[in-house]
Short mmCIF file of C-alpha atoms and ligand atoms in Angstrom, two decimals:
data_model
loop_
_atom_site.label_atom_id
_atom_site.label_comp_id
_atom_site.label_asym_id
_atom_site.label_seq_id
_atom_site.Cartn_x
_atom_site.Cartn_y
_atom_site.Cartn_z
CA UNK A 12 -194.80 106.88 37.63
CA UNK A 13 -196.49 104.98 34.77
CA UNK A 14 -198.86 107.09 32.70
CA UNK A 15 -202.61 106.82 32.66
CA UNK A 16 -202.37 105.41 29.13
CA UNK A 17 -200.25 102.54 30.54
CA UNK A 18 -203.13 101.65 32.86
CA UNK A 19 -205.58 101.84 29.93
CA UNK A 20 -203.33 99.54 27.90
CA UNK A 21 -203.34 97.03 30.77
CA UNK A 22 -207.14 97.25 30.98
CA UNK A 23 -207.39 96.68 27.24
CA UNK A 24 -205.11 93.62 27.41
CA UNK A 25 -207.13 92.17 30.31
CA UNK A 26 -210.36 92.67 28.35
CA UNK A 27 -209.13 91.07 25.14
CA UNK A 28 -212.23 89.71 23.35
CA UNK A 29 -212.83 86.02 23.99
CA UNK A 30 -210.50 85.88 27.00
CA UNK A 31 -210.96 86.02 30.76
CA UNK A 32 -209.01 85.99 34.01
CA UNK A 33 -207.74 83.03 35.99
CA UNK A 34 -208.08 83.67 39.73
CA UNK A 35 -205.25 81.62 41.27
CA UNK A 36 -204.75 83.85 44.31
CA UNK A 37 -205.86 81.45 47.04
CA UNK A 38 -204.36 82.47 50.36
CA UNK A 39 -202.58 79.81 52.46
CA UNK A 40 -205.72 78.75 54.38
CA UNK A 41 -207.81 78.52 51.18
CA UNK A 42 -205.31 76.55 49.10
CA UNK A 43 -204.79 74.39 52.20
CA UNK A 44 -208.51 73.52 52.21
CA UNK A 45 -208.55 72.81 48.46
CA UNK A 46 -205.50 70.53 48.76
CA UNK A 47 -206.73 68.87 51.93
CA UNK A 48 -209.95 67.80 50.18
CA UNK A 49 -207.73 65.73 47.86
CA UNK A 50 -205.25 64.66 50.55
CA UNK A 51 -202.48 66.75 48.92
CA UNK A 52 -200.09 68.20 51.55
CA UNK A 53 -200.06 72.01 51.34
CA UNK A 54 -196.29 72.43 51.25
CA UNK A 55 -194.62 75.41 49.60
CA UNK A 56 -193.23 73.06 46.93
CA UNK A 57 -196.65 71.53 46.18
CA UNK A 58 -198.22 74.99 45.88
CA UNK A 59 -195.39 76.06 43.56
CA UNK A 60 -195.72 72.94 41.42
CA UNK A 61 -199.49 73.40 41.15
CA UNK A 62 -199.25 77.03 40.08
CA UNK A 63 -196.48 76.12 37.61
CA UNK A 64 -198.80 73.48 36.16
CA UNK A 65 -201.54 76.08 35.71
CA UNK A 66 -199.38 78.82 34.22
CA UNK A 67 -197.44 76.59 31.82
CA UNK A 68 -200.56 75.02 30.35
CA UNK A 69 -199.91 74.98 26.59
CA UNK A 70 -202.04 77.53 24.75
CA UNK A 71 -203.50 79.01 27.95
CA UNK A 72 -202.95 82.52 26.58
CA UNK A 73 -205.53 81.82 23.86
CA UNK A 74 -208.34 82.07 26.39
CA UNK A 75 -206.78 83.64 29.50
CA UNK A 76 -205.73 87.31 29.41
CA UNK A 77 -204.70 87.75 33.04
CA UNK A 78 -203.93 85.71 36.14
CA UNK A 79 -204.31 86.77 39.76
CA UNK A 80 -201.51 85.50 42.01
CA UNK A 81 -200.99 85.25 45.75
CA UNK A 82 -197.95 86.98 47.30
CA UNK A 83 -196.05 83.70 47.69
CA UNK A 84 -196.56 82.75 44.02
CA UNK A 85 -195.45 86.12 42.65
CA UNK A 86 -192.04 85.44 44.24
CA UNK A 87 -191.72 81.82 43.08
CA UNK A 88 -190.03 80.35 40.00
CA UNK A 89 -190.85 77.42 37.76
CA UNK A 90 -188.75 74.25 37.98
CA UNK A 91 -186.74 75.72 35.08
CA UNK A 92 -185.98 78.84 37.11
CA UNK A 93 -188.35 81.26 35.36
CA UNK A 94 -190.13 83.72 37.67
CA UNK A 95 -193.90 83.09 37.67
CA UNK A 96 -194.79 86.59 36.38
CA UNK A 97 -192.43 86.03 33.46
CA UNK A 98 -193.82 82.61 32.59
CA UNK A 99 -197.25 84.22 32.39
CA UNK A 100 -196.01 87.15 30.32
CA UNK A 101 -194.45 84.68 27.85
CA UNK A 102 -197.96 83.25 27.34
CA UNK A 103 -199.33 86.78 26.74
CA UNK A 104 -201.05 86.68 30.14
CA UNK A 105 -200.95 89.81 32.33
CA UNK A 106 -199.76 88.99 35.88
CA UNK A 107 -201.73 90.46 38.79
CA UNK A 108 -201.67 90.18 42.56
CA UNK A 109 -204.21 89.89 45.37
CA UNK A 110 -203.16 92.59 47.83
CA UNK A 111 -205.73 92.22 50.60
CA UNK A 112 -204.81 90.30 53.75
CA UNK A 113 -208.05 88.44 54.24
CA UNK A 114 -211.00 89.22 56.46
CA UNK A 115 -211.36 89.98 60.16
CA UNK A 116 -214.54 90.09 62.26
CA UNK A 117 -216.25 93.46 62.60
CA UNK A 118 -216.69 94.22 66.31
CA UNK A 119 -220.32 94.11 67.58
CA UNK A 120 -221.62 93.12 64.15
CA UNK A 121 -221.87 89.37 64.61
CA UNK A 122 -221.04 87.38 61.50
CA UNK A 123 -219.85 90.39 59.51
CA UNK A 124 -216.34 90.97 58.25
CA UNK A 125 -214.03 93.65 56.96
CA UNK A 126 -211.09 93.01 54.67
CA UNK A 127 -207.69 93.91 56.10
CA UNK A 128 -204.49 95.01 54.36
CA UNK A 129 -204.43 98.81 54.02
CA UNK A 130 -201.53 99.26 56.46
CA UNK A 131 -198.30 99.41 54.49
CA UNK A 132 -200.14 98.90 51.22
CA UNK A 133 -198.46 101.81 49.41
CA UNK A 134 -195.01 100.21 49.91
CA UNK A 135 -196.22 96.73 49.03
CA UNK A 136 -197.72 98.03 45.76
CA UNK A 137 -194.38 99.53 44.74
CA UNK A 138 -192.70 96.20 45.40
CA UNK A 139 -195.38 94.20 43.54
CA UNK A 140 -195.00 96.39 40.46
CA UNK A 141 -191.22 95.86 40.53
CA UNK A 142 -191.84 92.10 40.74
CA UNK A 143 -193.89 92.25 37.52
CA UNK A 144 -197.52 92.69 38.63
CA UNK A 145 -199.60 94.98 36.44
CA UNK A 146 -202.91 94.79 38.25
CA UNK A 147 -204.19 94.24 41.78
CA UNK A 148 -207.24 92.73 43.43
CA UNK A 149 -209.01 93.29 46.76
CA UNK A 150 -211.98 91.20 47.85
CA UNK A 151 -214.64 92.32 50.31
CA UNK A 152 -216.97 89.63 51.62
CA UNK A 153 -220.63 90.43 52.28
CA UNK A 154 -222.86 87.75 53.78
CA UNK A 155 -226.66 87.73 53.57
CA UNK A 156 -228.38 86.51 56.76
CA UNK A 157 -232.09 87.18 57.14
CA UNK A 158 -233.14 90.80 56.85
CA UNK A 159 -230.56 92.07 59.36
CA UNK A 160 -227.38 91.20 57.49
CA UNK A 161 -225.56 92.80 55.81
CA UNK A 162 -225.67 95.96 57.91
CA UNK A 163 -225.08 99.37 56.38
CA UNK A 164 -221.97 99.64 58.58
CA UNK A 165 -220.45 96.48 57.09
CA UNK A 166 -221.22 97.59 53.54
CA UNK A 167 -219.82 101.10 54.04
CA UNK A 168 -216.68 100.00 55.91
CA UNK A 169 -215.87 97.57 53.09
CA UNK A 170 -216.73 100.09 50.37
CA UNK A 171 -214.32 102.60 51.87
CA UNK A 172 -211.52 100.01 52.09
CA UNK A 173 -212.13 99.01 48.45
CA UNK A 174 -211.93 102.65 47.37
CA UNK A 175 -208.69 103.29 49.28
CA UNK A 176 -207.18 100.14 47.82
CA UNK A 177 -208.24 101.20 44.30
CA UNK A 178 -206.88 104.73 44.46
CA UNK A 179 -203.57 103.54 45.97
CA UNK A 180 -203.25 100.95 43.19
CA UNK A 181 -203.81 103.54 40.48
CA UNK A 182 -201.27 105.84 42.14
CA UNK A 183 -198.74 102.97 41.94
CA UNK A 184 -199.45 102.33 38.25
CA UNK A 185 -201.52 99.19 38.82
CA UNK A 186 -205.06 98.53 37.54
CA UNK A 187 -207.32 97.72 40.52
CA UNK A 188 -209.91 94.95 40.38
CA UNK A 189 -212.54 95.99 42.90
CA UNK A 190 -214.27 92.86 44.22
CA UNK A 191 -217.23 93.18 46.56
CA UNK A 192 -218.44 89.56 46.78
CA UNK A 193 -221.98 88.99 48.02
CA UNK A 194 -221.83 85.37 49.20
CA UNK A 195 -224.19 82.81 47.70
CA UNK A 196 -224.26 80.79 50.95
CA UNK A 197 -227.67 81.05 52.63
CA UNK A 198 -231.37 80.46 52.18
CA UNK A 199 -232.11 83.88 50.65
CA UNK A 200 -234.08 84.32 47.45
CA UNK A 201 -232.90 85.66 44.10
CA UNK A 202 -234.79 88.89 44.86
CA UNK A 203 -232.96 89.33 48.18
CA UNK A 204 -229.60 88.73 46.49
CA UNK A 205 -230.52 91.35 43.89
CA UNK A 206 -231.52 93.84 46.58
CA UNK A 207 -228.29 93.38 48.55
CA UNK A 208 -226.03 93.35 45.48
CA UNK A 209 -227.64 96.55 44.24
CA UNK A 210 -227.12 98.32 47.56
CA UNK A 211 -223.53 97.09 47.85
CA UNK A 212 -222.61 98.25 44.34
CA UNK A 213 -224.26 101.65 44.85
CA UNK A 214 -222.27 102.20 48.04
CA UNK A 215 -219.04 100.95 46.46
CA UNK A 216 -219.33 103.31 43.48
CA UNK A 217 -220.21 106.16 45.82
CA UNK A 218 -216.98 105.48 47.76
CA UNK A 219 -214.95 105.12 44.56
CA UNK A 220 -216.20 108.53 43.38
CA UNK A 221 -215.48 110.13 46.77
CA UNK A 222 -211.91 108.79 46.70
CA UNK A 223 -211.40 109.96 43.09
CA UNK A 224 -210.80 106.56 41.60
CA UNK A 225 -210.52 106.78 37.81
CA UNK A 226 -213.35 104.51 36.70
CA UNK A 227 -211.90 104.07 33.21
CA UNK A 228 -208.79 102.47 34.75
CA UNK A 229 -210.32 99.79 36.97
CA UNK A 230 -212.37 96.61 36.65
CA UNK A 231 -215.28 95.44 38.76
CA UNK A 232 -215.31 91.82 39.90
CA UNK A 233 -218.72 90.80 41.15
CA UNK A 234 -220.88 87.79 41.74
CA UNK A 235 -223.86 86.92 39.60
CA UNK A 236 -227.28 87.52 41.15
CA UNK A 237 -228.25 84.02 42.35
CA UNK A 238 -230.65 82.30 44.72
CA UNK A 239 -228.86 81.37 47.96
CA UNK A 240 -227.45 77.85 47.83
CA UNK A 241 -229.93 76.70 50.49
CA UNK A 242 -232.97 78.48 49.06
CA UNK A 243 -235.66 75.88 48.30
CA UNK A 244 -236.57 77.73 45.10
CA UNK A 245 -233.60 77.94 42.74
CA UNK A 246 -233.84 80.54 39.96
CA UNK A 247 -233.25 79.24 36.43
CA UNK A 248 -230.49 80.34 34.08
CA UNK A 249 -232.46 83.03 32.26
CA UNK A 250 -233.79 84.51 35.53
CA UNK A 251 -230.23 84.72 36.87
CA UNK A 252 -229.01 86.43 33.69
CA UNK A 253 -231.89 88.89 33.72
CA UNK A 254 -231.53 89.76 37.42
CA UNK A 255 -227.74 90.11 37.11
CA UNK A 256 -227.91 92.48 34.16
CA UNK A 257 -230.71 94.56 35.68
CA UNK A 258 -228.71 94.95 38.88
CA UNK A 259 -225.53 95.94 37.05
CA UNK A 260 -227.33 98.41 34.77
CA UNK A 261 -228.79 100.13 37.82
CA UNK A 262 -225.49 100.50 39.63
CA UNK A 263 -222.32 100.33 37.50
CA UNK A 264 -221.38 103.49 35.57
CA UNK A 265 -220.77 103.01 31.85
CA UNK A 266 -217.31 104.58 32.37
CA UNK A 267 -216.18 101.28 33.92
CA UNK A 268 -214.58 99.39 31.03
CA UNK A 269 -215.21 95.86 32.22
CA UNK A 270 -217.05 93.64 34.65
CA UNK A 271 -215.57 90.21 35.38
CA UNK A 272 -217.63 87.62 37.21
CA UNK A 273 -216.48 85.41 40.07
CA UNK A 274 -217.92 81.92 40.30
CA UNK A 275 -218.51 81.97 44.06
CA UNK A 276 -218.92 78.23 44.63
CA UNK A 277 -221.07 77.39 41.60
CA UNK A 278 -220.00 74.24 39.78
CA UNK A 279 -217.85 74.78 36.71
CA UNK A 280 -220.75 73.85 34.39
CA UNK A 281 -223.36 76.05 36.05
CA UNK A 282 -221.01 79.06 36.20
CA UNK A 283 -220.36 78.71 32.46
CA UNK A 284 -224.09 78.40 31.67
CA UNK A 285 -224.83 81.56 33.64
CA UNK A 286 -221.93 83.42 32.01
CA UNK A 287 -223.16 82.35 28.59
CA UNK A 288 -226.72 83.55 29.27
CA UNK A 289 -225.55 86.89 30.67
CA UNK A 290 -223.25 87.53 27.72
CA UNK A 291 -225.81 86.27 25.18
CA UNK A 292 -228.22 89.04 26.23
CA UNK A 293 -225.72 91.50 24.77
CA UNK A 294 -226.12 95.27 24.66
CA UNK A 295 -224.13 95.84 27.84
CA UNK A 296 -222.26 99.17 28.20
CA UNK A 297 -219.22 97.37 29.68
CA UNK A 298 -217.13 94.45 28.41
CA UNK A 299 -218.25 91.33 30.28
CA UNK A 300 -215.88 88.49 31.12
CA UNK A 301 -214.96 85.98 33.81
CA UNK A 302 -212.47 85.90 36.65
CA UNK A 303 -213.18 82.42 37.98
CA UNK A 304 -211.19 80.63 40.64
CA UNK A 305 -212.92 77.39 41.54
CA UNK A 306 -214.98 77.15 38.33
CA UNK A 307 -211.76 77.21 36.26
CA UNK A 308 -209.47 75.25 38.52
CA UNK A 309 -211.63 72.47 39.95
CA UNK A 310 -211.40 70.15 36.93
CA UNK A 311 -207.61 70.65 36.78
CA UNK A 312 -207.08 70.15 40.50
CA UNK A 313 -209.21 66.99 40.46
CA UNK A 314 -207.18 65.64 37.55
CA UNK A 315 -203.82 66.53 39.12
CA UNK A 316 -204.27 64.94 42.56
CA UNK A 317 -200.79 66.14 43.45
CA UNK A 318 -199.04 63.69 41.11
CA UNK A 319 -196.44 64.73 38.49
CA UNK A 320 -197.79 61.89 36.31
CA UNK A 321 -201.10 63.79 36.00
CA UNK A 322 -199.76 67.19 34.96
CA UNK A 323 -200.66 66.84 31.27
CA UNK A 324 -204.20 65.65 32.11
CA UNK A 325 -204.67 68.54 34.52
CA UNK A 326 -203.44 71.04 31.96
CA UNK A 327 -205.81 69.59 29.35
CA UNK A 328 -208.69 69.96 31.84
CA UNK A 329 -207.80 73.60 32.52
CA UNK A 330 -207.43 74.39 28.84
CA UNK A 331 -210.80 72.80 28.01
CA UNK A 332 -212.54 74.65 30.85
CA UNK A 333 -210.99 77.99 29.88
CA UNK A 334 -212.05 77.43 26.26
CA UNK A 335 -215.67 76.76 27.28
CA UNK A 336 -215.74 80.01 29.22
CA UNK A 337 -213.99 81.92 26.43
CA UNK A 338 -216.67 80.65 24.04
CA UNK A 339 -219.37 81.94 26.41
CA UNK A 340 -218.15 85.51 25.86
CA UNK A 341 -220.27 86.32 22.84
CA UNK A 342 -219.55 89.25 20.56
CA UNK A 343 -222.57 91.14 21.92
CA UNK A 344 -221.00 91.27 25.38
CA UNK A 345 -217.98 93.23 24.25
CA UNK A 346 -217.31 96.85 23.66
CA UNK A 347 -214.25 98.74 22.51
CA UNK A 348 -212.14 99.98 25.42
C1 5MM B 405 -209.12 82.05 44.18
O1 5MM B 405 -209.67 82.50 45.40
C2 5MM B 405 -209.43 83.86 45.74
C3 5MM B 405 -208.73 84.01 47.03
O2 5MM B 405 -209.57 83.68 48.09
P1 5MM B 405 -209.04 83.83 49.60
O3 5MM B 405 -208.49 85.21 49.76
O4 5MM B 405 -210.28 83.58 50.40
O5 5MM B 405 -208.02 82.79 49.83
C4 5MM B 405 -210.76 84.62 45.72
O6 5MM B 405 -210.60 85.99 46.02
C5 5MM B 405 -211.32 84.52 44.36
O7 5MM B 405 -210.55 85.28 43.46
C6 5MM B 405 -212.75 85.00 44.32
O8 5MM B 405 -213.46 84.61 45.46
C7 5MM B 405 -213.41 84.36 43.12
O9 5MM B 405 -213.17 82.97 43.19
P2 5MM B 405 -214.33 82.00 42.75
O10 5MM B 405 -213.86 80.64 43.15
O11 5MM B 405 -215.54 82.48 43.50
O12 5MM B 405 -214.46 82.20 41.27
#
């Protein structure tokens, strides 16, 4: 059993100043949708080639400290026969794995979902660690619809699953990234997003405490507090930064070493502007960083288009995007871990 200091060392590596996480853990349906939008067939070989492109980007380790993989990718090799976790480790990037199995509908709570994947998780975690993973991620999805959604039942069911996932991960010697995502889809206001995010985080940290999760050996992955994408009144960058930090200060214990933001469907540019404003405010008790999926990958995927001839252009796009986000992590947003 790896020691607690091994988990702290992993946390420290993931929170290296000026670096963030690359979320490349799209499940088969999600990567299928991303590829389909560009008319790229979602074959196992195309998915492998795309992830190889991402992970072998020259100099990626200068701005990316960790990468989240999907089960299929963790088991794949590059065209030169190097296992994906190893190719990342050679770049100084910590390999991690998404361990949830996606969402299923909650009975009698129309439109609400719970994340599946606890059955057999203990055994899967042991296998993932042997395959080279050093951290894990589990995403809960919380939708805002009017004043009725999310329900307390949905929030608490997901909080409990997140806590069980986190404590099992720590038991297996893996650093858990706890991700309760409040979706930005909807016509809700910034204030409503803040209210829901605050309640969700309070319930999640209550469940983490009840399940004896070691806060010092986990990371929180959360959305920024935003106006819903269909809200007629869109909050500006400074309002988003202010609301996000106020919400996090009210809910996230200072014992948590780091908070990494998801991009949630924001464009790459807007996500970076928000990250920059949040980090610029400084004075946070946690290290702040990014764990973007779409906001890091979109420029690279658009450049690649599924063609080997475009690999270098796609890698240049990823490297440039990662650098912009690395630059947004100002010194004031960091603390020693
Ligand atoms: C990269 O996408 C991840 C996997 O999503 P699915 O399980 O739905 O296929 C996702 O968990 C991602 O890590 C987070 O949603 C953050 O991604 P964005 O694109 O919001 O930064």
